[in-house]
Amino acid sequence: MTPKPNNRKTSEKTTAIEIRGLGKVFHTDLGTKVRALQNIDLTVHSGEFLTILGATGCGKSTFLNLIAGLDAPDEGSIRLSDGLQFGENIGYVFQHYTLFPWRTVVKNVGFAQQMRGVSKRARKRKTSELLSRVGLAGFENAYPHELSGGMRQRAAIAQALAMKPKLLLMDEPFGAVDDATRGDLQNMITELWQENDMTIVFVTHNIDEAILLGSRILVLSERPGRIAGEFEIDLSRPRDRMNSEFTDIFMEIRRSLSGQLD
Amino acid sequence: MSKEELKTSKPRNYSKLIRWIAGPVILLIIWQAAAYYYNQPWIFPSVTKVLSQLAHPLRQHYASGSLLSNTLISLLRVVIGFCLAAVVGVTIGIVMGSVSFIRDIIEPVLELLRPLCPIAWLPFAIVVFKLRTLPQLFGIDYSHTIFDQVQLGMIFVIFVGGFFPVLTNTLDGVAGVRRNYLLLAKTLGASPRQIFFHVYLPAAMPMILTGLRQGLGLCWFVIIAAEMMTGGDSGIGYLLMYASDNSAMDIVIAAMLIIGAVGALLAFFMRRVMNTFISWKPKEI
């Protein structure tokens, strides 16, 4: 195996996303206000694999939606740079409903290109290439409901990659699959990140997953979501969970979180 | 073991077939016996008399034509009215379902008109459209085809009958489209127009087809009733009523059987269409 770049750190980091004083408030049906996010300052660098770690319901998904432009912030600002544009080169992989159930796998993966008016033949070439990359060759004409959870997420990743994203947002994408499958998917997404020139912001509630994938980990506190900690992960890839450095970081994050998760 | 199972499965299928046929056959036997015993064919004709009518679908009755020609006229009216209802109902349904502003404006009016029986529109339709026919709409007085029997008033009533089930089901289907599919499409760069055609329409398709199936069934109900009203001069419903006035109960019952059979065929056809169109429906993920 040829050595692969680890964290693709360049001497000068270009900024992909700049977030200043970000806040979001939700109004419940009962009329009470719930502060989902408060005063978040964050700079996401181009090409980094940022994992955001937080308990369920701490506003992680809201955070991603704000970055994606699917929701508007109440306070603060989000500035996308480096040519990032929603609907153009920002991919989003959701945890649920990641595929259109009325489309076959190949048509799901080809969706973004179809919307851009790419010819059928060019689309087919690209999608079959992507499908074999994510290990779904032979499932072109299957419907999503005929696939396992892991295969669906593979298809969803291929669907997002088809738009050649410079930024890939992932909202607990492996939360609903079994452990073995999750391991495969984690390896795959790491490789895809290394092969392609893209920034990934990956949300999870799983410390292990955050360390395994991220070049940087951001810990979000619960209600309101605030940045409670930041960890640079310098381990070489592919990472080994049994490595003592890995377990040290795990313990450190675990301690810093004490009481926040679970 | 498996061979034995194969052997036993065949007679089982036969027994199911026999059970299926048994009901109608028993009914026919009772009917025939009762008619023979009653012996008043102008009130209660025998099976054989009705069957002989069905065996001669081209026989002319009165001035209105044959069983077949009248059935075709009714069917043509339904098809035209239903297609109109389908196009308008689906379009309005999707627009209402996706734009809440428009929905708020239209919905109260619809809720007022919806409970109204479509037949109640008939007198109104006859006054408004007189006896104008479809060819006359295009400036042709007599096309000398079956289309001369397609009165605009009839079309309107069928339209009303089919429109509401189509609309309400489409509306529910569109309003029930998961927000996530819309977000996903937006993320992947779909324009509002593309979202309409590639998300709303396919996601709502199962409900739309359910609406179309209900609508078509209702249209077939409505046309029979409409043709039986004063003002009708053709159609299987008209023939049924006319034959009844002339104590030709064999024709009446033959017409009833045809109406039932056509309705069942339409339902069967729509179910087939549904199954081919939405093979993905078994599970949303």
mmCIF file of N, CA and C in Angstrom, chain A residues 65 70 86-88 90-92 94 96-103 111-112 114-116 143-145 152 159-160 163, chain B residues 177-191 194-195 198-200 202-203 279-285:
data_model
loop_
_atom_site.group_PDB
_atom_site.id
_atom_site.type_symbol
_atom_site.label_atom_id
_atom_site.label_comp_id
_atom_site.label_asym_id
_atom_site.label_seq_id
_atom_site.Cartn_x
_atom_site.Cartn_y
_atom_site.Cartn_z
ATOM 1 N N ASN A 65 -27.495 22.199 8.900
ATOM 2 C CA ASN A 65 -28.499 22.828 8.039
ATOM 3 C C ASN A 65 -28.194 24.295 7.803
ATOM 4 N N LEU A 70 -29.957 25.473 4.394
ATOM 5 C CA LEU A 70 -31.322 24.976 4.420
ATOM 6 C C LEU A 70 -32.134 25.666 5.503
ATOM 7 N N PHE A 86 -24.076 26.598 -2.418
ATOM 8 C CA PHE A 86 -25.117 25.614 -2.140
ATOM 9 C C PHE A 86 -25.807 25.184 -3.439
ATOM 10 N N GLY A 87 -26.058 23.895 -3.567
ATOM 11 C CA GLY A 87 -26.697 23.385 -4.779
ATOM 12 C C GLY A 87 -25.707 23.162 -5.896
ATOM 13 N N GLU A 88 -24.466 23.561 -5.667
ATOM 14 C CA GLU A 88 -23.441 23.423 -6.697
ATOM 15 C C GLU A 88 -22.393 22.394 -6.285
ATOM 16 N N ILE A 90 -21.790 21.632 -2.656
ATOM 17 C CA ILE A 90 -21.917 21.257 -1.247
ATOM 18 C C ILE A 90 -22.805 20.015 -1.164
ATOM 19 N N GLY A 91 -22.211 18.896 -0.832
ATOM 20 C CA GLY A 91 -22.969 17.657 -0.722
ATOM 21 C C GLY A 91 -23.480 17.486 0.701
ATOM 22 N N TYR A 92 -24.595 16.781 0.846
ATOM 23 C CA TYR A 92 -25.182 16.594 2.170
ATOM 24 C C TYR A 92 -25.641 15.145 2.249
ATOM 25 N N PHE A 94 -27.637 12.717 4.628
ATOM 26 C CA PHE A 94 -28.502 12.691 5.808
ATOM 27 C C PHE A 94 -28.459 11.314 6.462
ATOM 28 N N HIS A 96 -31.345 9.800 7.607
ATOM 29 C CA HIS A 96 -32.531 9.102 7.108
ATOM 30 C C HIS A 96 -32.996 9.737 5.799
ATOM 31 N N TYR A 97 -33.807 8.990 5.066
ATOM 32 C CA TYR A 97 -34.377 9.472 3.804
ATOM 33 C C TYR A 97 -33.299 10.048 2.913
ATOM 34 N N THR A 98 -32.263 9.247 2.735
ATOM 35 C CA THR A 98 -31.109 9.736 1.996
ATOM 36 C C THR A 98 -31.245 9.529 0.500
ATOM 37 N N LEU A 99 -32.240 8.730 0.120
ATOM 38 C CA LEU A 99 -32.419 8.431 -1.307
ATOM 39 C C LEU A 99 -33.889 8.622 -1.668
ATOM 40 N N PHE A 100 -34.133 8.909 -2.932
ATOM 41 C CA PHE A 100 -35.519 8.996 -3.397
ATOM 42 C C PHE A 100 -36.035 7.579 -3.626
ATOM 43 N N PRO A 101 -37.068 7.170 -2.877
ATOM 44 C CA PRO A 101 -37.498 5.767 -2.960
ATOM 45 C C PRO A 101 -38.097 5.388 -4.312
ATOM 46 N N TRP A 102 -38.485 6.380 -5.104
ATOM 47 C CA TRP A 102 -39.114 6.056 -6.393
ATOM 48 C C TRP A 102 -38.074 5.941 -7.505
ATOM 49 N N ARG A 103 -36.808 6.169 -7.163
ATOM 50 C CA ARG A 103 -35.762 6.063 -8.178
ATOM 51 C C ARG A 103 -34.884 4.864 -7.888
ATOM 52 N N PHE A 111 -28.930 11.837 -10.005
ATOM 53 C CA PHE A 111 -29.883 12.940 -9.833
ATOM 54 C C PHE A 111 -29.262 14.319 -10.056
ATOM 55 N N ALA A 112 -28.170 14.582 -9.342
ATOM 56 C CA ALA A 112 -27.562 15.918 -9.429
ATOM 57 C C ALA A 112 -27.163 16.234 -10.868
ATOM 58 N N GLN A 114 -28.423 14.903 -13.574
ATOM 59 C CA GLN A 114 -29.624 15.059 -14.392
ATOM 60 C C GLN A 114 -30.172 16.480 -14.261
ATOM 61 N N MET A 115 -30.146 17.007 -13.032
ATOM 62 C CA MET A 115 -30.652 18.358 -12.800
ATOM 63 C C MET A 115 -29.796 19.389 -13.537
ATOM 64 N N ARG A 116 -28.540 19.048 -13.742
ATOM 65 C CA ARG A 116 -27.649 19.972 -14.437
ATOM 66 C C ARG A 116 -27.689 19.793 -15.937
ATOM 67 N N TYR A 143 -34.134 -0.816 -6.211
ATOM 68 C CA TYR A 143 -34.768 0.321 -5.546
ATOM 69 C C TYR A 143 -34.218 0.418 -4.119
ATOM 70 N N PRO A 144 -34.198 1.614 -3.548
ATOM 71 C CA PRO A 144 -33.648 1.772 -2.192
ATOM 72 C C PRO A 144 -34.216 0.782 -1.180
ATOM 73 N N HIS A 145 -35.510 0.499 -1.262
ATOM 74 C CA HIS A 145 -36.091 -0.387 -0.244
ATOM 75 C C HIS A 145 -35.592 -1.817 -0.385
ATOM 76 N N ARG A 152 -27.595 1.504 1.419
ATOM 77 C CA ARG A 152 -28.276 2.771 1.158
ATOM 78 C C ARG A 152 -27.348 3.948 1.399
ATOM 79 N N GLN A 159 -24.332 9.418 -4.376
ATOM 80 C CA GLN A 159 -25.240 10.460 -4.872
ATOM 81 C C GLN A 159 -24.671 11.856 -4.600
ATOM 82 N N ALA A 160 -24.108 12.025 -3.407
ATOM 83 C CA ALA A 160 -23.522 13.323 -3.062
ATOM 84 C C ALA A 160 -22.227 13.551 -3.834
ATOM 85 N N MET A 163 -22.010 15.137 -7.453
ATOM 86 C CA MET A 163 -22.019 16.580 -7.740
ATOM 87 C C MET A 163 -20.625 17.177 -7.530
ATOM 88 N N VAL B 177 -45.483 14.835 1.227
ATOM 89 C CA VAL B 177 -44.121 14.576 0.754
ATOM 90 C C VAL B 177 -43.142 14.937 1.865
ATOM 91 N N ARG B 178 -42.279 14.001 2.177
ATOM 92 C CA ARG B 178 -41.346 14.242 3.277
ATOM 93 C C ARG B 178 -40.447 15.424 2.964
ATOM 94 N N ARG B 179 -40.288 16.267 3.980
ATOM 95 C CA ARG B 179 -39.496 17.469 3.817
ATOM 96 C C ARG B 179 -38.075 17.098 3.396
ATOM 97 N N ASN B 180 -37.629 15.965 3.888
ATOM 98 C CA ASN B 180 -36.258 15.563 3.598
ATOM 99 C C ASN B 180 -35.990 15.363 2.112
ATOM 100 N N TYR B 181 -37.001 14.860 1.393
ATOM 101 C CA TYR B 181 -36.802 14.667 -0.043
ATOM 102 C C TYR B 181 -36.655 16.015 -0.735
ATOM 103 N N LEU B 182 -37.383 17.004 -0.239
ATOM 104 C CA LEU B 182 -37.269 18.343 -0.817
ATOM 105 C C LEU B 182 -35.886 18.918 -0.528
ATOM 106 N N LEU B 183 -35.441 18.744 0.727
ATOM 107 C CA LEU B 183 -34.110 19.241 1.105
ATOM 108 C C LEU B 183 -33.032 18.544 0.279
ATOM 109 N N LEU B 184 -33.176 17.242 0.155
ATOM 110 C CA LEU B 184 -32.198 16.459 -0.598
ATOM 111 C C LEU B 184 -32.110 16.968 -2.039
ATOM 112 N N ALA B 185 -33.279 17.179 -2.645
ATOM 113 C CA ALA B 185 -33.288 17.657 -4.030
ATOM 114 C C ALA B 185 -32.653 19.044 -4.133
ATOM 115 N N LYS B 186 -32.960 19.899 -3.159
ATOM 116 C CA LYS B 186 -32.371 21.241 -3.167
ATOM 117 C C LYS B 186 -30.857 21.151 -3.053
ATOM 118 N N THR B 187 -30.416 20.305 -2.123
ATOM 119 C CA THR B 187 -28.980 20.134 -1.933
ATOM 120 C C THR B 187 -28.306 19.694 -3.226
ATOM 121 N N LEU B 188 -28.989 18.820 -3.957
ATOM 122 C CA LEU B 188 -28.405 18.289 -5.179
ATOM 123 C C LEU B 188 -28.605 19.235 -6.360
ATOM 124 N N GLY B 189 -29.108 20.424 -6.054
ATOM 125 C CA GLY B 189 -29.129 21.472 -7.075
ATOM 126 C C GLY B 189 -30.368 21.529 -7.939
ATOM 127 N N ALA B 190 -31.491 20.953 -7.479
ATOM 128 C CA ALA B 190 -32.713 21.005 -8.275
ATOM 129 C C ALA B 190 -33.370 22.381 -8.162
ATOM 130 N N SER B 191 -33.851 22.893 -9.282
ATOM 131 C CA SER B 191 -34.581 24.159 -9.283
ATOM 132 C C SER B 191 -36.014 23.897 -8.825
ATOM 133 N N GLN B 194 -37.762 21.795 -11.248
ATOM 134 C CA GLN B 194 -37.290 20.415 -11.222
ATOM 135 C C GLN B 194 -37.793 19.680 -9.989
ATOM 136 N N ILE B 195 -37.887 20.410 -8.875
ATOM 137 C CA ILE B 195 -38.421 19.798 -7.662
ATOM 138 C C ILE B 195 -39.873 19.390 -7.888
ATOM 139 N N HIS B 198 -39.613 16.307 -10.340
ATOM 140 C CA HIS B 198 -38.803 15.158 -9.943
ATOM 141 C C HIS B 198 -38.981 14.755 -8.481
ATOM 142 N N VAL B 199 -39.655 15.585 -7.696
ATOM 143 C CA VAL B 199 -39.890 15.193 -6.303
ATOM 144 C C VAL B 199 -41.393 15.156 -5.991
ATOM 145 N N TYR B 200 -42.050 16.302 -6.108
ATOM 146 C CA TYR B 200 -43.481 16.333 -5.759
ATOM 147 C C TYR B 200 -44.276 15.299 -6.557
ATOM 148 N N PRO B 202 -43.419 12.506 -8.473
ATOM 149 C CA PRO B 202 -43.229 11.074 -8.189
ATOM 150 C C PRO B 202 -43.552 10.692 -6.750
ATOM 151 N N ALA B 203 -43.255 11.579 -5.792
ATOM 152 C CA ALA B 203 -43.522 11.228 -4.392
ATOM 153 C C ALA B 203 -45.018 11.124 -4.149
ATOM 154 N N SER B 279 -43.798 0.588 -8.521
ATOM 155 C CA SER B 279 -43.197 -0.646 -8.025
ATOM 156 C C SER B 279 -42.355 -0.381 -6.782
ATOM 157 N N TRP B 280 -42.045 0.893 -6.523
ATOM 158 C CA TRP B 280 -41.200 1.223 -5.369
ATOM 159 C C TRP B 280 -41.995 1.347 -4.095
ATOM 160 N N LYS B 281 -43.317 1.412 -4.212
ATOM 161 C CA LYS B 281 -44.137 1.792 -3.065
ATOM 162 C C LYS B 281 -44.012 0.889 -1.834
ATOM 163 N N PRO B 282 -43.727 -0.415 -2.017
ATOM 164 C CA PRO B 282 -43.761 -1.278 -0.829
ATOM 165 C C PRO B 282 -43.169 -0.670 0.433
ATOM 166 N N LYS B 283 -42.112 0.138 0.298
ATOM 167 C CA LYS B 283 -41.492 0.676 1.507
ATOM 168 C C LYS B 283 -40.911 2.039 1.223
ATOM 169 N N GLU B 284 -41.215 2.983 2.076
ATOM 170 C CA GLU B 284 -40.441 4.213 2.058
ATOM 171 C C GLU B 284 -39.255 3.974 2.968
ATOM 172 N N ILE B 285 -38.154 4.630 2.668
ATOM 173 C CA ILE B 285 -36.996 4.389 3.539
ATOM 174 C C ILE B 285 -36.584 5.674 4.214
#
